[in-house]
PDB file of C-alpha atoms in Angstrom:
ATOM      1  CA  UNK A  49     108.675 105.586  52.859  1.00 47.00           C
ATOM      2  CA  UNK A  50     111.664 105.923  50.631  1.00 46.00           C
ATOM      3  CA  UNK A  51     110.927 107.712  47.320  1.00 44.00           C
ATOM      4  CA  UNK A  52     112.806 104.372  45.548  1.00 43.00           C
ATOM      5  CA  UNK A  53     111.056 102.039  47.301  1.00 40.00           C
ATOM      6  CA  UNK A  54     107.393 104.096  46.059  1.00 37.00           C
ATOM      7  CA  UNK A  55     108.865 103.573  42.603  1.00 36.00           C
ATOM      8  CA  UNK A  56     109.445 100.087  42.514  1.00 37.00           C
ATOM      9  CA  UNK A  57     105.822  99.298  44.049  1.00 35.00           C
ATOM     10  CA  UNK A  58     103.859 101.587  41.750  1.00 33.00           C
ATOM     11  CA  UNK A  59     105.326  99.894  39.060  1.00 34.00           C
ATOM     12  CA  UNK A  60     104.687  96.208  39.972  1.00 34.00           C
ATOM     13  CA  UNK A  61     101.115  97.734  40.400  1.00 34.00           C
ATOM     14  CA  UNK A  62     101.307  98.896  36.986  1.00 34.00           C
ATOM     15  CA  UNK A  63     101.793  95.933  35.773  1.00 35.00           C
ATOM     16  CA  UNK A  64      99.659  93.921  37.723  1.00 34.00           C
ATOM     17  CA  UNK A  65      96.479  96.402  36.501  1.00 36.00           C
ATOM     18  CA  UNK A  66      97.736  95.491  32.677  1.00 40.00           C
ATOM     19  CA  UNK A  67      98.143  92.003  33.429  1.00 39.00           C
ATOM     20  CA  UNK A  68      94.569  91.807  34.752  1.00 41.00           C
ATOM     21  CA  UNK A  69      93.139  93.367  31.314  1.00 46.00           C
ATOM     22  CA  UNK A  70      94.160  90.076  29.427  1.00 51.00           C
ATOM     23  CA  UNK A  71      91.246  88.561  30.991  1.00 56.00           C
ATOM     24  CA  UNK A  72      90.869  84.757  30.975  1.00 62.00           C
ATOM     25  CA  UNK A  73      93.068  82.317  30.605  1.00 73.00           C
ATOM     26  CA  UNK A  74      94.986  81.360  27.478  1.00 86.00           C
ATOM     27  CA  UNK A  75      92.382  79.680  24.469  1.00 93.00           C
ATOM     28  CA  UNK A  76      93.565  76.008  23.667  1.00 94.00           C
ATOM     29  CA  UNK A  77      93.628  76.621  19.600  1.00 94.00           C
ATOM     30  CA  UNK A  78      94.349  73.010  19.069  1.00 94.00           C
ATOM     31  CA  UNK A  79      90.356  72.359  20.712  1.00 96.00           C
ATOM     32  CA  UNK A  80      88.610  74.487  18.246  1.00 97.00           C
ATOM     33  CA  UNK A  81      87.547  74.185  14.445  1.00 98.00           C
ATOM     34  CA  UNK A  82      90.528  74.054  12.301  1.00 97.00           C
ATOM     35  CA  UNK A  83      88.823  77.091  10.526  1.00 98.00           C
ATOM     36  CA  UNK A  84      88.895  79.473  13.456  1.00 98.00           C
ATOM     37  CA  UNK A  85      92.241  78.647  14.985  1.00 98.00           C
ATOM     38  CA  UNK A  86      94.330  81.631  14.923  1.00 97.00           C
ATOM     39  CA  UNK A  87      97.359  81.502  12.638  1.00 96.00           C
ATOM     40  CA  UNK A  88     100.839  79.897  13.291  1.00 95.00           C
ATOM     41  CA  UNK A  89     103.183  82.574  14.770  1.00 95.00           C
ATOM     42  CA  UNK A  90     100.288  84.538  16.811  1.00 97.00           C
ATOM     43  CA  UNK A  91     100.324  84.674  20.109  1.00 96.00           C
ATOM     44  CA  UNK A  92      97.174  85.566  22.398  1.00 96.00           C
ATOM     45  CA  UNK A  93      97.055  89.221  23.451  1.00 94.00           C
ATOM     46  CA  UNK A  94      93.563  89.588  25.230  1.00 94.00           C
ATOM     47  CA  UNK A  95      90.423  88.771  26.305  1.00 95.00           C
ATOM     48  CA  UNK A  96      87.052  90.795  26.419  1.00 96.00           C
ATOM     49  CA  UNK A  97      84.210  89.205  27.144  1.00 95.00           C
ATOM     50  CA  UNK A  98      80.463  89.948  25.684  1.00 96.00           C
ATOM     51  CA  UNK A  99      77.957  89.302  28.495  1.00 95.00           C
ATOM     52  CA  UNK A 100      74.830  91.582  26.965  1.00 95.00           C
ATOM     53  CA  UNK A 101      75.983  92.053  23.128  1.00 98.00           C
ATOM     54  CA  UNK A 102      72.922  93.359  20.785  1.00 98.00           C
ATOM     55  CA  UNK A 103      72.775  92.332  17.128  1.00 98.00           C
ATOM     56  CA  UNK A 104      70.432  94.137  14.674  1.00 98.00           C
ATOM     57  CA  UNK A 105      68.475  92.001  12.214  1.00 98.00           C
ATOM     58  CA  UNK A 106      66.681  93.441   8.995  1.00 98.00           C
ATOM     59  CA  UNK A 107      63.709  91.752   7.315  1.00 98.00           C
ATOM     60  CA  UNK A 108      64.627  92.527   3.579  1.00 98.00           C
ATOM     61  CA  UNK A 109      63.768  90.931   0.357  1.00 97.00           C
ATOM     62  CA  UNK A 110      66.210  88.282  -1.218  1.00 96.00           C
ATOM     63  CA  UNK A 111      68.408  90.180  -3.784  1.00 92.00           C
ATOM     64  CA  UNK A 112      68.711  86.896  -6.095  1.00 93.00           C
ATOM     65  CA  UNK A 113      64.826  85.449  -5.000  1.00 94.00           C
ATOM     66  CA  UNK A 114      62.416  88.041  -5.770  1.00 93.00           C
ATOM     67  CA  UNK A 115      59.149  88.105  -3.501  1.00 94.00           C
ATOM     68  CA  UNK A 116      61.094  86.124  -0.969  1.00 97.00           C
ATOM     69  CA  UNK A 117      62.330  87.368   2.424  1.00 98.00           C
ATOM     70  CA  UNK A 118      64.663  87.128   5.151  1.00 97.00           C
ATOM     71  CA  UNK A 119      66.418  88.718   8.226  1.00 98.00           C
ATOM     72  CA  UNK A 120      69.864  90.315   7.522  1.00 97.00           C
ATOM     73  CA  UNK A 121      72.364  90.818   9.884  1.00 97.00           C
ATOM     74  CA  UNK A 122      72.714  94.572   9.950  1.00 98.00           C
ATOM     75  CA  UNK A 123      75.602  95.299  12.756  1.00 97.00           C
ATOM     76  CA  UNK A 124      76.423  94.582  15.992  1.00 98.00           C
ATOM     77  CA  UNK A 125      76.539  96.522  19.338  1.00 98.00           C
ATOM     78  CA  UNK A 126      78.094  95.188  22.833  1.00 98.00           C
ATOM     79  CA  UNK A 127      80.465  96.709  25.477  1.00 97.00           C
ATOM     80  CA  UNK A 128      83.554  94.471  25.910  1.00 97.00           C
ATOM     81  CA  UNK A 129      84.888  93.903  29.412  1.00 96.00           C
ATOM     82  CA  UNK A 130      87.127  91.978  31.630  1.00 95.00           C
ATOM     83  CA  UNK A 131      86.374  90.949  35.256  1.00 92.00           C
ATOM     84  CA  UNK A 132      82.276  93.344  34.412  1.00 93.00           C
ATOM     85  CA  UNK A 133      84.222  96.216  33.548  1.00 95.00           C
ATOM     86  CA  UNK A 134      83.448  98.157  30.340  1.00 96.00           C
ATOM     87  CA  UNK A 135      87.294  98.324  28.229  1.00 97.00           C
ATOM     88  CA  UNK A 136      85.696  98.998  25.044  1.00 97.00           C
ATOM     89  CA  UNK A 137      82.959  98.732  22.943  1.00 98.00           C
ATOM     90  CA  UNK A 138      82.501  96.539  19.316  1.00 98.00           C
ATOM     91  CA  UNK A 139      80.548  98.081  16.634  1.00 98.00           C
ATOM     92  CA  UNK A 140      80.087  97.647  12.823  1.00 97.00           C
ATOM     93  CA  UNK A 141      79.636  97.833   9.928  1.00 95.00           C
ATOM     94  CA  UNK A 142      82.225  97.430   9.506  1.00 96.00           C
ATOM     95  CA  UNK A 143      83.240  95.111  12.263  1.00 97.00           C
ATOM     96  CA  UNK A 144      85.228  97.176  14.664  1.00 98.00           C
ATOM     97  CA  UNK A 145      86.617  96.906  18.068  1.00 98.00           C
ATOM     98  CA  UNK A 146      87.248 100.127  19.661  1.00 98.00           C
ATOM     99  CA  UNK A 147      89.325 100.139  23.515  1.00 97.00           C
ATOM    100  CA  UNK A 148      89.103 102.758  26.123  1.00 97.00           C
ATOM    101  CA  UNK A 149      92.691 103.417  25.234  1.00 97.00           C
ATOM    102  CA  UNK A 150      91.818 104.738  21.864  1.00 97.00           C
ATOM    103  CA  UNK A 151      93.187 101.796  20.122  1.00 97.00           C
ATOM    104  CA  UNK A 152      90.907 100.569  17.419  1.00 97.00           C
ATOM    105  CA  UNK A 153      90.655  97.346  15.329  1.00 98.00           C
ATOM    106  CA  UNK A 154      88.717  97.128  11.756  1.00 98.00           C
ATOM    107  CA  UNK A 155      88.881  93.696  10.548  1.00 98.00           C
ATOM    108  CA  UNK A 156      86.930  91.173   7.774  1.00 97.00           C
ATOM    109  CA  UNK A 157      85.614  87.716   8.893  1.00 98.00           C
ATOM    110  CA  UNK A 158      88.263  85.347   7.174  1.00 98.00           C
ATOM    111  CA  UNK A 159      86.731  82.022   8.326  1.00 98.00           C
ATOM    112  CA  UNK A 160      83.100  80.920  10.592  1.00 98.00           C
ATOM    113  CA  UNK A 161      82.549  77.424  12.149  1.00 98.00           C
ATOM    114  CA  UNK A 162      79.337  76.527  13.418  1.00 98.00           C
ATOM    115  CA  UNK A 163      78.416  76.747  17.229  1.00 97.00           C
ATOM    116  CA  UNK A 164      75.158  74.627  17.168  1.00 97.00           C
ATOM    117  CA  UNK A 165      71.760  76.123  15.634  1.00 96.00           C
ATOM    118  CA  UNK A 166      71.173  78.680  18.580  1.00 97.00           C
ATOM    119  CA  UNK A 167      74.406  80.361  18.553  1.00 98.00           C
ATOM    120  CA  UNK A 168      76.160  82.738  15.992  1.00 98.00           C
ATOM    121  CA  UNK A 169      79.167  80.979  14.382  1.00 98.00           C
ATOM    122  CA  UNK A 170      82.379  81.216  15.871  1.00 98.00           C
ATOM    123  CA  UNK A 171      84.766  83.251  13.918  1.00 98.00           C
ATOM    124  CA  UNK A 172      87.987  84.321  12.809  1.00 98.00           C
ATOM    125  CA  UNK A 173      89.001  87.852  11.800  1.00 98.00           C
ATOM    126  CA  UNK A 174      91.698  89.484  10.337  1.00 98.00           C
ATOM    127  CA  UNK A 175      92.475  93.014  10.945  1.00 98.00           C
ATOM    128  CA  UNK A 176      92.446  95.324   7.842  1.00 98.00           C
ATOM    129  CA  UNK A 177      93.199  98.671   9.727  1.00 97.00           C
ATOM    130  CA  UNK A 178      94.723  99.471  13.172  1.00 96.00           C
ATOM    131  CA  UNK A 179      95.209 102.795  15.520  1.00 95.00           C
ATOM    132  CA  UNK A 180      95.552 104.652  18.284  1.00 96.00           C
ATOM    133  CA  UNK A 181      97.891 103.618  20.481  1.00 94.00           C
ATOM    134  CA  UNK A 182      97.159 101.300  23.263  1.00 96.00           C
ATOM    135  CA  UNK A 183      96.046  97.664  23.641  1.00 95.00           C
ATOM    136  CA  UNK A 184      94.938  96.507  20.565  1.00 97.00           C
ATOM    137  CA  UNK A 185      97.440  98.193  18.285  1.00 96.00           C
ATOM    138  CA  UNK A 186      99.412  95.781  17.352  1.00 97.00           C
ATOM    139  CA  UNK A 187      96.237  93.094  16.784  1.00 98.00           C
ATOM    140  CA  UNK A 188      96.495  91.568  13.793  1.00 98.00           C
ATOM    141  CA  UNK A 189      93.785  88.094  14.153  1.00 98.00           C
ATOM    142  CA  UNK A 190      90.984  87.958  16.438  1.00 98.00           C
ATOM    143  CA  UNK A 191      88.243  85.062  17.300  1.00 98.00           C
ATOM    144  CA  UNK A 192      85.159  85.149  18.378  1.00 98.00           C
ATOM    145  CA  UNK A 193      84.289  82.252  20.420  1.00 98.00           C
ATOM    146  CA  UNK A 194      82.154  80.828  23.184  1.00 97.00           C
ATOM    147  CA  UNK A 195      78.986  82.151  21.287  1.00 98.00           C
ATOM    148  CA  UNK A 196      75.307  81.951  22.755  1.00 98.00           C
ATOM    149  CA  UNK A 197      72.544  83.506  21.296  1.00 98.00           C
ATOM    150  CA  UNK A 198      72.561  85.816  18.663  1.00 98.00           C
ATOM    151  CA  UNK A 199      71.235  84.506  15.677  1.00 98.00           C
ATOM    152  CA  UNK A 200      68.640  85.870  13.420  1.00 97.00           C
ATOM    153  CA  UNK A 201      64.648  86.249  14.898  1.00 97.00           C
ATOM    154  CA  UNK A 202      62.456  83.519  14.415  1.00 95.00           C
ATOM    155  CA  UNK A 203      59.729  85.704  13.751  1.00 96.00           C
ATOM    156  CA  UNK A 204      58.575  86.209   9.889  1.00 97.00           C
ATOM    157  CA  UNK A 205      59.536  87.695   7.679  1.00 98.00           C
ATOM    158  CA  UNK A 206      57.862  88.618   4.773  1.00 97.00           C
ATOM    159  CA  UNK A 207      56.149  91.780   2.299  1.00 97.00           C
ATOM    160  CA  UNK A 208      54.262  92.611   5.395  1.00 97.00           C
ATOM    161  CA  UNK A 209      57.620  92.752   7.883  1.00 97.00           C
ATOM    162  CA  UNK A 210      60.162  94.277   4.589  1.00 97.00           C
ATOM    163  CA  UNK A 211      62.209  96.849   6.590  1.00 98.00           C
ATOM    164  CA  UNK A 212      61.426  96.021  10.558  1.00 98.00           C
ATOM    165  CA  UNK A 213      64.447  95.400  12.288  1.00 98.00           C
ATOM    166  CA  UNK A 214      64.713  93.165  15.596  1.00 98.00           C
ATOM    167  CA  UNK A 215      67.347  93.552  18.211  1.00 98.00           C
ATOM    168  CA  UNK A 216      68.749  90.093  19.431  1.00 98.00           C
ATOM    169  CA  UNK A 217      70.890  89.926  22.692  1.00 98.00           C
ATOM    170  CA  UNK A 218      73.851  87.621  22.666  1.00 98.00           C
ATOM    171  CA  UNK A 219      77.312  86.599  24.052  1.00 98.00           C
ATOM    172  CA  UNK A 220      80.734  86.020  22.785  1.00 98.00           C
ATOM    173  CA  UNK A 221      84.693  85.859  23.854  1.00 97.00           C
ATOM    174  CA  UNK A 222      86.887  87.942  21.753  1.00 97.00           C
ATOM    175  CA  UNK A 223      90.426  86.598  21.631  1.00 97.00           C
ATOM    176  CA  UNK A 224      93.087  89.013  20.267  1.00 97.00           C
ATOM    177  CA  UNK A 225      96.620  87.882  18.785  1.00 97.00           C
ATOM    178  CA  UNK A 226      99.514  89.581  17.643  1.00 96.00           C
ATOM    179  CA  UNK A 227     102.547  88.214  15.110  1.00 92.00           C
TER     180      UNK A 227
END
């Protein structure tokens, strides 16, 4: 084989393997909650998928309600992938997205629209610090969506429970946009 024709096909096979880390197909903005839509002038960069995300609850007392308790989100933990395959991982606090490229993505919740009582909210980011080159450099939004699961234990707490943590699986599409 010709050393230009090798060229030519490694590259289209480059691109192919970058086109297939986008993930799913492009998110209909105009369906969701006006408060989670990502902003005019974005355009979708990526997908990763959350099928076995962790969330870590605290039982702590209420700051403002003395003697009273509940469970506080504490931080998050879940490998993202595309197709099953690990790309990254998301961590926090504070709430960042980290790819197996090195890029990274710190950002603060901007918006949350509810996802029925069973689910975490779906959410909109905005991204306060970016690095590394790679995928998610130039990131500047990203939405969580699809949620199921994740919300705080049912289980009490109270004096009894103050400082037990609980570990509660859940799942989640992260949708990445540029400007």
């Amino acid at each position: 084989m010709s050393k230009f024709l090798v060229l030519p096909v490694a590259a289209a096979a480059l691109l192919s393997a970058c086109a297939a880390l986008t993930g799913p197909a492009p998110v209909d903005n105009a369906a969701l909650p006006e408060a989670v839509r990502a902003p005019a002038g974005t355009k979708q960069l990526a997908v990763h998928i959350v099928d076995d995300g962790k969330i870590t609850y605290e039982c702590r007392e209420k700051a403002d309600a003395k003697g009273s308790y509940a469970w506080v989100f504490v931080g998050p933990d879940a490998a993202l992938k595309v197709d099953g395959k690990s790309v990254g991982k998301y961590y926090g606090p504070p709430a960042t997205w980290l790819s197996n490229d090195g890029s990274k993505v710190t950002g603060k919740q901007l918006a949350v629209a509810s996802n029925g009582a069973a689910n975490i909210p779906l959410q909109l980011v905005e991204a306060t610090s970016v690095g590394g080159d790679g995928l998610l450099k130039p990131v500047s939004h990203i939405q969580r969506l699809k949620t199921v699961g994740g919300i705080a234990p049912a289980k009490t707490c109270d004096a009894a429970s103050k400082g037990a943590k609980e570990i509660v699986g859940y799942k989640a599409d992260y949708v990445y946009y540029t400007r």
